């Protein structure tokens, strides 16, 4: 069974601090997705990592992929309140492009 | 370009009642997905369509859930009869054929009492 595990599941951090969210998965998928979800809203695509060693950055968020370790990280630099949301990682199911999601990391950035 | 449309946005029903959700994908998108997101969890695939054919429905509870995609465009997801554990947000997503990038709709929040 395909498993996607995120940790931590809850994260409270102060503004200005750095932190990393980890995503482990159990298949040999070469594609890893990161989504953001605000309360009561749908999913917003942040990054799609397409190959081993891929690194993408957007603002204060940087995502990386190590397919050999089956690990992706989402690094937050100098957090601001606007980053408060739930972050999901996902990988493709073996049958195609349908996604298997982790449980999500609920991030709260406080002053 | 218009995004994925879903309706209704909210629905409250009693257990054992039936309910239907509608999804209109982005124009030209051949692949359509229905996901169920229970509070506090990540979305879980219920069914994937390629045009009007089913690609994957392995996690669809077929004794109570059904879905169709007539003419390969709009799709309807039905629950009959609903159970309390069906309370969730139902997300529809679409993508171009052979493309990995999915676009999600706003979701339908179902509450079963």
JSON list of C-alpha atoms in Angstrom, two decimals:
[
{"chain": "A", "resi": 1, "resn": "UNK", "atom": "CA", "xyz": [0.00, 0.00, 0.00]},
{"chain": "A", "resi": 2, "resn": "UNK", "atom": "CA", "xyz": [1.28, 3.43, -0.95]},
{"chain": "A", "resi": 3, "resn": "UNK", "atom": "CA", "xyz": [2.01, 5.54, 2.12]},
{"chain": "A", "resi": 4, "resn": "UNK", "atom": "CA", "xyz": [2.83, 9.21, 2.42]},
{"chain": "A", "resi": 5, "resn": "UNK", "atom": "CA", "xyz": [3.90, 10.41, 5.84]},
{"chain": "A", "resi": 6, "resn": "UNK", "atom": "CA", "xyz": [4.43, 13.97, 6.91]},
{"chain": "A", "resi": 7, "resn": "UNK", "atom": "CA", "xyz": [5.97, 15.33, 10.03]},
{"chain": "A", "resi": 8, "resn": "UNK", "atom": "CA", "xyz": [5.36, 17.22, 12.04]},
{"chain": "A", "resi": 9, "resn": "UNK", "atom": "CA", "xyz": [1.57, 17.21, 11.79]},
{"chain": "A", "resi": 10, "resn": "UNK", "atom": "CA", "xyz": [1.31, 20.42, 13.80]},
{"chain": "A", "resi": 11, "resn": "UNK", "atom": "CA", "xyz": [3.81, 23.21, 13.91]},
{"chain": "A", "resi": 12, "resn": "UNK", "atom": "CA", "xyz": [3.69, 26.47, 15.79]},
{"chain": "A", "resi": 13, "resn": "UNK", "atom": "CA", "xyz": [6.55, 28.79, 15.07]},
{"chain": "A", "resi": 14, "resn": "UNK", "atom": "CA", "xyz": [7.47, 32.38, 15.68]},
{"chain": "A", "resi": 15, "resn": "UNK", "atom": "CA", "xyz": [7.76, 34.91, 12.95]},
{"chain": "A", "resi": 16, "resn": "UNK", "atom": "CA", "xyz": [11.28, 35.18, 11.63]},
{"chain": "A", "resi": 17, "resn": "UNK", "atom": "CA", "xyz": [12.22, 31.60, 12.46]},
{"chain": "A", "resi": 18, "resn": "UNK", "atom": "CA", "xyz": [13.20, 28.82, 10.06]},
{"chain": "A", "resi": 19, "resn": "UNK", "atom": "CA", "xyz": [11.76, 25.34, 9.99]},
{"chain": "A", "resi": 20, "resn": "UNK", "atom": "CA", "xyz": [11.49, 22.24, 7.80]},
{"chain": "A", "resi": 21, "resn": "UNK", "atom": "CA", "xyz": [8.54, 19.96, 7.07]},
{"chain": "A", "resi": 22, "resn": "UNK", "atom": "CA", "xyz": [9.38, 16.41, 6.05]},
{"chain": "A", "resi": 23, "resn": "UNK", "atom": "CA", "xyz": [7.54, 14.11, 3.68]},
{"chain": "A", "resi": 24, "resn": "UNK", "atom": "CA", "xyz": [8.39, 10.42, 3.35]},
{"chain": "A", "resi": 25, "resn": "UNK", "atom": "CA", "xyz": [6.74, 8.14, 0.82]},
{"chain": "A", "resi": 26, "resn": "UNK", "atom": "CA", "xyz": [6.82, 4.43, 0.15]},
{"chain": "A", "resi": 27, "resn": "UNK", "atom": "CA", "xyz": [6.86, 4.10, -3.65]},
{"chain": "A", "resi": 28, "resn": "UNK", "atom": "CA", "xyz": [9.36, 4.81, -6.36]},
{"chain": "A", "resi": 29, "resn": "UNK", "atom": "CA", "xyz": [7.46, 7.81, -7.71]},
{"chain": "A", "resi": 30, "resn": "UNK", "atom": "CA", "xyz": [9.64, 10.46, -9.32]},
{"chain": "A", "resi": 31, "resn": "UNK", "atom": "CA", "xyz": [7.07, 13.21, -8.86]},
{"chain": "A", "resi": 32, "resn": "UNK", "atom": "CA", "xyz": [6.33, 14.91, -5.58]},
{"chain": "A", "resi": 33, "resn": "UNK", "atom": "CA", "xyz": [3.76, 17.64, -5.08]},
{"chain": "A", "resi": 34, "resn": "UNK", "atom": "CA", "xyz": [3.35, 20.27, -2.40]},
{"chain": "A", "resi": 35, "resn": "UNK", "atom": "CA", "xyz": [0.02, 21.98, -1.84]},
{"chain": "A", "resi": 36, "resn": "UNK", "atom": "CA", "xyz": [-1.20, 24.68, 0.49]},
{"chain": "A", "resi": 37, "resn": "UNK", "atom": "CA", "xyz": [-4.70, 24.78, 1.92]},
{"chain": "A", "resi": 38, "resn": "UNK", "atom": "CA", "xyz": [-6.19, 27.70, 3.84]},
{"chain": "A", "resi": 39, "resn": "UNK", "atom": "CA", "xyz": [-9.13, 27.02, 6.18]},
{"chain": "A", "resi": 40, "resn": "UNK", "atom": "CA", "xyz": [-12.31, 26.42, 4.21]},
{"chain": "A", "resi": 41, "resn": "UNK", "atom": "CA", "xyz": [-10.49, 26.74, 0.91]},
{"chain": "A", "resi": 42, "resn": "UNK", "atom": "CA", "xyz": [-9.40, 24.37, -1.81]},
{"chain": "A", "resi": 43, "resn": "UNK", "atom": "CA", "xyz": [-5.88, 23.23, -2.60]},
{"chain": "A", "resi": 44, "resn": "UNK", "atom": "CA", "xyz": [-3.32, 25.57, -4.08]},
{"chain": "A", "resi": 45, "resn": "UNK", "atom": "CA", "xyz": [-0.39, 24.03, -5.90]},
{"chain": "A", "resi": 46, "resn": "UNK", "atom": "CA", "xyz": [2.95, 25.23, -4.57]},
{"chain": "A", "resi": 47, "resn": "UNK", "atom": "CA", "xyz": [5.56, 22.99, -6.17]},
{"chain": "A", "resi": 48, "resn": "UNK", "atom": "CA", "xyz": [5.88, 19.98, -8.41]},
{"chain": "A", "resi": 49, "resn": "UNK", "atom": "CA", "xyz": [9.24, 18.24, -8.09]},
{"chain": "A", "resi": 50, "resn": "UNK", "atom": "CA", "xyz": [9.93, 16.11, -11.12]},
{"chain": "A", "resi": 51, "resn": "UNK", "atom": "CA", "xyz": [13.25, 14.40, -10.55]},
{"chain": "A", "resi": 52, "resn": "UNK", "atom": "CA", "xyz": [15.84, 13.39, -8.03]},
{"chain": "A", "resi": 53, "resn": "UNK", "atom": "CA", "xyz": [17.68, 16.38, -6.65]},
{"chain": "A", "resi": 54, "resn": "UNK", "atom": "CA", "xyz": [15.03, 18.84, -7.79]},
{"chain": "A", "resi": 55, "resn": "UNK", "atom": "CA", "xyz": [14.88, 22.04, -5.80]},
{"chain": "A", "resi": 56, "resn": "UNK", "atom": "CA", "xyz": [12.29, 24.78, -6.22]},
{"chain": "A", "resi": 57, "resn": "UNK", "atom": "CA", "xyz": [11.90, 28.04, -4.38]},
{"chain": "A", "resi": 58, "resn": "UNK", "atom": "CA", "xyz": [9.10, 30.55, -4.18]},
{"chain": "A", "resi": 59, "resn": "UNK", "atom": "CA", "xyz": [9.44, 33.39, -1.72]},
{"chain": "A", "resi": 60, "resn": "UNK", "atom": "CA", "xyz": [10.11, 32.03, 1.74]},
{"chain": "A", "resi": 61, "resn": "UNK", "atom": "CA", "xyz": [9.40, 28.42, 0.76]},
{"chain": "A", "resi": 62, "resn": "UNK", "atom": "CA", "xyz": [11.88, 25.98, -0.74]},
{"chain": "A", "resi": 63, "resn": "UNK", "atom": "CA", "xyz": [11.13, 22.37, -1.62]},
{"chain": "A", "resi": 64, "resn": "UNK", "atom": "CA", "xyz": [13.56, 19.59, -2.46]},
{"chain": "A", "resi": 65, "resn": "UNK", "atom": "CA", "xyz": [13.31, 15.96, -3.50]},
{"chain": "A", "resi": 66, "resn": "UNK", "atom": "CA", "xyz": [15.54, 12.96, -2.85]},
{"chain": "A", "resi": 67, "resn": "UNK", "atom": "CA", "xyz": [13.98, 10.03, -4.70]},
{"chain": "A", "resi": 68, "resn": "UNK", "atom": "CA", "xyz": [16.58, 7.57, -3.44]},
{"chain": "A", "resi": 69, "resn": "UNK", "atom": "CA", "xyz": [15.68, 8.32, 0.15]},
{"chain": "A", "resi": 70, "resn": "UNK", "atom": "CA", "xyz": [12.00, 8.79, -0.83]},
{"chain": "A", "resi": 71, "resn": "UNK", "atom": "CA", "xyz": [12.07, 12.06, 1.03]},
{"chain": "A", "resi": 72, "resn": "UNK", "atom": "CA", "xyz": [10.98, 15.58, 0.27]},
{"chain": "A", "resi": 73, "resn": "UNK", "atom": "CA", "xyz": [11.41, 18.63, 2.44]},
{"chain": "A", "resi": 74, "resn": "UNK", "atom": "CA", "xyz": [9.62, 21.95, 2.54]},
{"chain": "A", "resi": 75, "resn": "UNK", "atom": "CA", "xyz": [11.83, 24.56, 4.16]},
{"chain": "A", "resi": 76, "resn": "UNK", "atom": "CA", "xyz": [10.40, 27.76, 5.55]},
{"chain": "A", "resi": 77, "resn": "UNK", "atom": "CA", "xyz": [12.73, 30.72, 5.87]},
{"chain": "A", "resi": 78, "resn": "UNK", "atom": "CA", "xyz": [11.99, 33.68, 8.14]},
{"chain": "A", "resi": 79, "resn": "UNK", "atom": "CA", "xyz": [8.35, 32.73, 8.62]},
{"chain": "A", "resi": 80, "resn": "UNK", "atom": "CA", "xyz": [5.62, 35.35, 8.42]},
{"chain": "A", "resi": 81, "resn": "UNK", "atom": "CA", "xyz": [2.00, 35.13, 9.57]},
{"chain": "A", "resi": 82, "resn": "UNK", "atom": "CA", "xyz": [0.72, 34.83, 5.99]},
{"chain": "A", "resi": 83, "resn": "UNK", "atom": "CA", "xyz": [2.33, 31.41, 5.76]},
{"chain": "A", "resi": 84, "resn": "UNK", "atom": "CA", "xyz": [-0.10, 30.02, 8.35]},
{"chain": "A", "resi": 85, "resn": "UNK", "atom": "CA", "xyz": [-1.98, 27.23, 6.55]},
{"chain": "A", "resi": 86, "resn": "UNK", "atom": "CA", "xyz": [-1.99, 23.47, 6.13]},
{"chain": "A", "resi": 87, "resn": "UNK", "atom": "CA", "xyz": [0.65, 22.04, 3.82]},
{"chain": "A", "resi": 88, "resn": "UNK", "atom": "CA", "xyz": [0.21, 18.72, 2.05]},
{"chain": "A", "resi": 89, "resn": "UNK", "atom": "CA", "xyz": [2.67, 16.62, 0.14]},
{"chain": "A", "resi": 90, "resn": "UNK", "atom": "CA", "xyz": [1.47, 14.05, -2.38]},
{"chain": "A", "resi": 91, "resn": "UNK", "atom": "CA", "xyz": [2.82, 11.48, -4.84]},
{"chain": "A", "resi": 92, "resn": "UNK", "atom": "CA", "xyz": [1.28, 9.92, -7.92]},
{"chain": "A", "resi": 93, "resn": "UNK", "atom": "CA", "xyz": [-0.51, 6.63, -7.55]},
{"chain": "A", "resi": 94, "resn": "UNK", "atom": "CA", "xyz": [1.10, 3.82, -9.56]},
{"chain": "A", "resi": 95, "resn": "UNK", "atom": "CA", "xyz": [-1.93, 3.66, -11.88]},
{"chain": "A", "resi": 96, "resn": "UNK", "atom": "CA", "xyz": [-1.43, 7.16, -13.19]},
{"chain": "A", "resi": 97, "resn": "UNK", "atom": "CA", "xyz": [-1.51, 10.73, -12.06]},
{"chain": "A", "resi": 98, "resn": "UNK", "atom": "CA", "xyz": [-4.09, 10.47, -9.29]},
{"chain": "A", "resi": 99, "resn": "UNK", "atom": "CA", "xyz": [-2.58, 11.69, -6.05]},
{"chain": "A", "resi": 100, "resn": "UNK", "atom": "CA", "xyz": [-1.91, 10.06, -2.72]},
{"chain": "A", "resi": 101, "resn": "UNK", "atom": "CA", "xyz": [-1.74, 12.72, -0.02]},
{"chain": "A", "resi": 102, "resn": "UNK", "atom": "CA", "xyz": [-0.11, 12.87, 3.36]},
{"chain": "A", "resi": 103, "resn": "UNK", "atom": "CA", "xyz": [-2.14, 13.93, 6.39]},
{"chain": "A", "resi": 104, "resn": "UNK", "atom": "CA", "xyz": [-0.93, 17.48, 6.16]},
{"chain": "A", "resi": 105, "resn": "UNK", "atom": "CA", "xyz": [1.11, 19.77, 8.38]},
{"chain": "A", "resi": 106, "resn": "UNK", "atom": "CA", "xyz": [-0.87, 22.48, 10.10]},
{"chain": "A", "resi": 107, "resn": "UNK", "atom": "CA", "xyz": [1.40, 25.51, 10.41]},
{"chain": "A", "resi": 108, "resn": "UNK", "atom": "CA", "xyz": [0.71, 28.44, 12.69]},
{"chain": "A", "resi": 109, "resn": "UNK", "atom": "CA", "xyz": [3.06, 31.39, 12.61]},
{"chain": "A", "resi": 110, "resn": "UNK", "atom": "CA", "xyz": [2.79, 33.64, 15.63]},
{"chain": "A", "resi": 111, "resn": "UNK", "atom": "CA", "xyz": [4.22, 37.10, 16.32]},
{"chain": "B", "resi": 1, "resn": "UNK", "atom": "CA", "xyz": [-9.70, 30.80, -18.20]},
{"chain": "B", "resi": 2, "resn": "UNK", "atom": "CA", "xyz": [-12.44, 29.55, -15.93]},
{"chain": "B", "resi": 3, "resn": "UNK", "atom": "CA", "xyz": [-11.43, 27.11, -13.22]},
{"chain": "B", "resi": 4, "resn": "UNK", "atom": "CA", "xyz": [-13.06, 23.90, -12.03]},
{"chain": "B", "resi": 5, "resn": "UNK", "atom": "CA", "xyz": [-16.62, 24.58, -10.94]},
{"chain": "B", "resi": 6, "resn": "UNK", "atom": "CA", "xyz": [-18.47, 22.63, -8.28]},
{"chain": "B", "resi": 7, "resn": "UNK", "atom": "CA", "xyz": [-21.94, 22.83, -6.82]},
{"chain": "B", "resi": 8, "resn": "UNK", "atom": "CA", "xyz": [-23.41, 23.01, -4.35]},
{"chain": "B", "resi": 9, "resn": "UNK", "atom": "CA", "xyz": [-20.74, 24.51, -2.10]},
{"chain": "B", "resi": 10, "resn": "UNK", "atom": "CA", "xyz": [-22.45, 23.31, 1.07]},
{"chain": "B", "resi": 11, "resn": "UNK", "atom": "CA", "xyz": [-24.97, 20.59, 1.79]},
{"chain": "B", "resi": 12, "resn": "UNK", "atom": "CA", "xyz": [-26.51, 19.35, 5.01]},
{"chain": "B", "resi": 13, "resn": "UNK", "atom": "CA", "xyz": [-28.52, 16.13, 4.96]},
{"chain": "B", "resi": 14, "resn": "UNK", "atom": "CA", "xyz": [-29.70, 13.52, 7.41]},
{"chain": "B", "resi": 15, "resn": "UNK", "atom": "CA", "xyz": [-28.25, 10.04, 7.43]},
{"chain": "B", "resi": 16, "resn": "UNK", "atom": "CA", "xyz": [-29.87, 7.61, 5.02]},
{"chain": "B", "resi": 17, "resn": "UNK", "atom": "CA", "xyz": [-30.77, 10.45, 2.65]},
{"chain": "B", "resi": 18, "resn": "UNK", "atom": "CA", "xyz": [-29.22, 10.75, -0.79]},
{"chain": "B", "resi": 19, "resn": "UNK", "atom": "CA", "xyz": [-27.15, 13.60, -2.20]},
{"chain": "B", "resi": 20, "resn": "UNK", "atom": "CA", "xyz": [-25.50, 14.49, -5.48]},
{"chain": "B", "resi": 21, "resn": "UNK", "atom": "CA", "xyz": [-22.58, 16.75, -6.31]},
{"chain": "B", "resi": 22, "resn": "UNK", "atom": "CA", "xyz": [-21.76, 18.28, -9.65]},
{"chain": "B", "resi": 23, "resn": "UNK", "atom": "CA", "xyz": [-18.42, 19.15, -11.22]},
{"chain": "B", "resi": 24, "resn": "UNK", "atom": "CA", "xyz": [-17.60, 21.03, -14.40]},
{"chain": "B", "resi": 25, "resn": "UNK", "atom": "CA", "xyz": [-13.91, 20.69, -15.26]},
{"chain": "B", "resi": 26, "resn": "UNK", "atom": "CA", "xyz": [-11.73, 23.16, -17.10]},
{"chain": "B", "resi": 27, "resn": "UNK", "atom": "CA", "xyz": [-12.58, 23.18, -20.77]},
{"chain": "B", "resi": 28, "resn": "UNK", "atom": "CA", "xyz": [-10.56, 20.62, -22.69]},
{"chain": "B", "resi": 29, "resn": "UNK", "atom": "CA", "xyz": [-9.48, 18.65, -19.65]},
{"chain": "B", "resi": 30, "resn": "UNK", "atom": "CA", "xyz": [-10.00, 14.98, -20.39]},
{"chain": "B", "resi": 31, "resn": "UNK", "atom": "CA", "xyz": [-9.11, 13.68, -16.93]},
{"chain": "B", "resi": 32, "resn": "UNK", "atom": "CA", "xyz": [-11.37, 14.27, -13.97]},
{"chain": "B", "resi": 33, "resn": "UNK", "atom": "CA", "xyz": [-10.87, 13.23, -10.34]},
{"chain": "B", "resi": 34, "resn": "UNK", "atom": "CA", "xyz": [-13.11, 13.13, -7.30]},
{"chain": "B", "resi": 35, "resn": "UNK", "atom": "CA", "xyz": [-11.40, 13.26, -3.90]},
{"chain": "B", "resi": 36, "resn": "UNK", "atom": "CA", "xyz": [-12.87, 12.98, -0.42]},
{"chain": "B", "resi": 37, "resn": "UNK", "atom": "CA", "xyz": [-11.26, 15.07, 2.32]},
{"chain": "B", "resi": 38, "resn": "UNK", "atom": "CA", "xyz": [-12.33, 14.25, 5.85]},
{"chain": "B", "resi": 39, "resn": "UNK", "atom": "CA", "xyz": [-11.62, 16.94, 8.42]},
{"chain": "B", "resi": 40, "resn": "UNK", "atom": "CA", "xyz": [-8.01, 16.83, 9.54]},
{"chain": "B", "resi": 41, "resn": "UNK", "atom": "CA", "xyz": [-6.88, 14.49, 6.78]},
{"chain": "B", "resi": 42, "resn": "UNK", "atom": "CA", "xyz": [-5.45, 14.72, 3.30]},
{"chain": "B", "resi": 43, "resn": "UNK", "atom": "CA", "xyz": [-7.68, 14.21, 0.28]},
{"chain": "B", "resi": 44, "resn": "UNK", "atom": "CA", "xyz": [-8.31, 10.61, -0.78]},
{"chain": "B", "resi": 45, "resn": "UNK", "atom": "CA", "xyz": [-9.05, 9.63, -4.35]},
{"chain": "B", "resi": 46, "resn": "UNK", "atom": "CA", "xyz": [-12.52, 8.23, -4.91]},
{"chain": "B", "resi": 47, "resn": "UNK", "atom": "CA", "xyz": [-12.59, 7.93, -8.67]},
{"chain": "B", "resi": 48, "resn": "UNK", "atom": "CA", "xyz": [-10.65, 8.98, -11.75]},
{"chain": "B", "resi": 49, "resn": "UNK", "atom": "CA", "xyz": [-12.17, 9.39, -15.22]},
{"chain": "B", "resi": 50, "resn": "UNK", "atom": "CA", "xyz": [-10.41, 9.60, -18.53]},
{"chain": "B", "resi": 51, "resn": "UNK", "atom": "CA", "xyz": [-12.98, 11.17, -20.85]},
{"chain": "B", "resi": 52, "resn": "UNK", "atom": "CA", "xyz": [-16.10, 9.20, -19.86]},
{"chain": "B", "resi": 53, "resn": "UNK", "atom": "CA", "xyz": [-14.28, 6.00, -18.88]},
{"chain": "B", "resi": 54, "resn": "UNK", "atom": "CA", "xyz": [-13.26, 5.01, -15.37]},
{"chain": "B", "resi": 55, "resn": "UNK", "atom": "CA", "xyz": [-9.51, 4.68, -14.79]},
{"chain": "B", "resi": 56, "resn": "UNK", "atom": "CA", "xyz": [-9.45, 4.03, -11.05]},
{"chain": "B", "resi": 57, "resn": "UNK", "atom": "CA", "xyz": [-12.35, 3.53, -8.66]},
{"chain": "B", "resi": 58, "resn": "UNK", "atom": "CA", "xyz": [-10.62, 1.16, -6.26]},
{"chain": "B", "resi": 59, "resn": "UNK", "atom": "CA", "xyz": [-11.35, 3.34, -3.22]},
{"chain": "B", "resi": 60, "resn": "UNK", "atom": "CA", "xyz": [-14.94, 4.19, -4.11]},
{"chain": "B", "resi": 61, "resn": "UNK", "atom": "CA", "xyz": [-17.43, 2.59, -1.67]},
{"chain": "B", "resi": 62, "resn": "UNK", "atom": "CA", "xyz": [-19.54, 1.18, -4.44]},
{"chain": "B", "resi": 63, "resn": "UNK", "atom": "CA", "xyz": [-22.36, 0.03, -2.20]},
{"chain": "B", "resi": 64, "resn": "UNK", "atom": "CA", "xyz": [-23.34, 3.66, -1.62]},
{"chain": "B", "resi": 65, "resn": "UNK", "atom": "CA", "xyz": [-21.27, 5.89, -3.90]},
{"chain": "B", "resi": 66, "resn": "UNK", "atom": "CA", "xyz": [-21.66, 6.21, -7.64]},
{"chain": "B", "resi": 67, "resn": "UNK", "atom": "CA", "xyz": [-20.20, 8.57, -10.19]},
{"chain": "B", "resi": 68, "resn": "UNK", "atom": "CA", "xyz": [-20.66, 9.23, -13.85]},
{"chain": "B", "resi": 69, "resn": "UNK", "atom": "CA", "xyz": [-19.20, 11.46, -16.47]},
{"chain": "B", "resi": 70, "resn": "UNK", "atom": "CA", "xyz": [-21.54, 11.62, -19.38]},
{"chain": "B", "resi": 71, "resn": "UNK", "atom": "CA", "xyz": [-20.14, 12.93, -22.67]},
{"chain": "B", "resi": 72, "resn": "UNK", "atom": "CA", "xyz": [-16.72, 13.23, -21.07]},
{"chain": "B", "resi": 73, "resn": "UNK", "atom": "CA", "xyz": [-17.31, 16.68, -19.63]},
{"chain": "B", "resi": 74, "resn": "UNK", "atom": "CA", "xyz": [-19.38, 17.27, -16.48]},
{"chain": "B", "resi": 75, "resn": "UNK", "atom": "CA", "xyz": [-19.44, 14.72, -13.71]},
{"chain": "B", "resi": 76, "resn": "UNK", "atom": "CA", "xyz": [-21.84, 13.83, -10.92]},
{"chain": "B", "resi": 77, "resn": "UNK", "atom": "CA", "xyz": [-20.97, 12.06, -7.68]},
{"chain": "B", "resi": 78, "resn": "UNK", "atom": "CA", "xyz": [-23.86, 10.53, -5.74]},
{"chain": "B", "resi": 79, "resn": "UNK", "atom": "CA", "xyz": [-24.15, 9.08, -2.27]},
{"chain": "B", "resi": 80, "resn": "UNK", "atom": "CA", "xyz": [-27.13, 6.91, -1.45]},
{"chain": "B", "resi": 81, "resn": "UNK", "atom": "CA", "xyz": [-27.77, 6.34, 1.42]},
{"chain": "B", "resi": 82, "resn": "UNK", "atom": "CA", "xyz": [-25.47, 8.70, 3.29]},
{"chain": "B", "resi": 83, "resn": "UNK", "atom": "CA", "xyz": [-23.78, 7.78, 6.55]},
{"chain": "B", "resi": 84, "resn": "UNK", "atom": "CA", "xyz": [-22.41, 10.01, 9.26]},
{"chain": "B", "resi": 85, "resn": "UNK", "atom": "CA", "xyz": [-18.85, 9.14, 8.22]},
{"chain": "B", "resi": 86, "resn": "UNK", "atom": "CA", "xyz": [-19.48, 10.59, 4.76]},
{"chain": "B", "resi": 87, "resn": "UNK", "atom": "CA", "xyz": [-19.25, 14.08, 6.26]},
{"chain": "B", "resi": 88, "resn": "UNK", "atom": "CA", "xyz": [-16.34, 15.59, 4.36]},
{"chain": "B", "resi": 89, "resn": "UNK", "atom": "CA", "xyz": [-15.33, 18.00, 1.64]},
{"chain": "B", "resi": 90, "resn": "UNK", "atom": "CA", "xyz": [-15.64, 16.52, -1.83]},
{"chain": "B", "resi": 91, "resn": "UNK", "atom": "CA", "xyz": [-13.07, 17.96, -4.19]},
{"chain": "B", "resi": 92, "resn": "UNK", "atom": "CA", "xyz": [-13.15, 17.72, -7.94]},
{"chain": "B", "resi": 93, "resn": "UNK", "atom": "CA", "xyz": [-9.98, 18.19, -9.97]},
{"chain": "B", "resi": 94, "resn": "UNK", "atom": "CA", "xyz": [-9.19, 18.06, -13.66]},
{"chain": "B", "resi": 95, "resn": "UNK", "atom": "CA", "xyz": [-6.16, 17.86, -15.90]},
{"chain": "B", "resi": 96, "resn": "UNK", "atom": "CA", "xyz": [-5.20, 17.64, -19.53]},
{"chain": "B", "resi": 97, "resn": "UNK", "atom": "CA", "xyz": [-4.87, 14.12, -20.87]},
{"chain": "B", "resi": 98, "resn": "UNK", "atom": "CA", "xyz": [-1.41, 12.78, -20.07]},
{"chain": "B", "resi": 99, "resn": "UNK", "atom": "CA", "xyz": [-0.56, 15.78, -17.89]},
{"chain": "B", "resi": 100, "resn": "UNK", "atom": "CA", "xyz": [0.28, 15.42, -14.23]},
{"chain": "B", "resi": 101, "resn": "UNK", "atom": "CA", "xyz": [-0.83, 18.89, -13.16]},
{"chain": "B", "resi": 102, "resn": "UNK", "atom": "CA", "xyz": [-4.25, 18.89, -11.53]},
{"chain": "B", "resi": 103, "resn": "UNK", "atom": "CA", "xyz": [-6.46, 21.89, -10.91]},
{"chain": "B", "resi": 104, "resn": "UNK", "atom": "CA", "xyz": [-8.78, 21.68, -7.96]},
{"chain": "B", "resi": 105, "resn": "UNK", "atom": "CA", "xyz": [-12.25, 23.10, -7.60]},
{"chain": "B", "resi": 106, "resn": "UNK", "atom": "CA", "xyz": [-13.52, 24.88, -4.46]},
{"chain": "B", "resi": 107, "resn": "UNK", "atom": "CA", "xyz": [-15.09, 21.70, -3.08]},
{"chain": "B", "resi": 108, "resn": "UNK", "atom": "CA", "xyz": [-18.49, 20.76, -1.69]},
{"chain": "B", "resi": 109, "resn": "UNK", "atom": "CA", "xyz": [-18.72, 20.55, 2.09]},
{"chain": "B", "resi": 110, "resn": "UNK", "atom": "CA", "xyz": [-21.15, 17.79, 3.11]},
{"chain": "B", "resi": 111, "resn": "UNK", "atom": "CA", "xyz": [-22.47, 17.45, 6.62]},
{"chain": "B", "resi": 112, "resn": "UNK", "atom": "CA", "xyz": [-24.48, 14.34, 7.46]},
{"chain": "B", "resi": 113, "resn": "UNK", "atom": "CA", "xyz": [-26.50, 14.58, 10.69]}
]
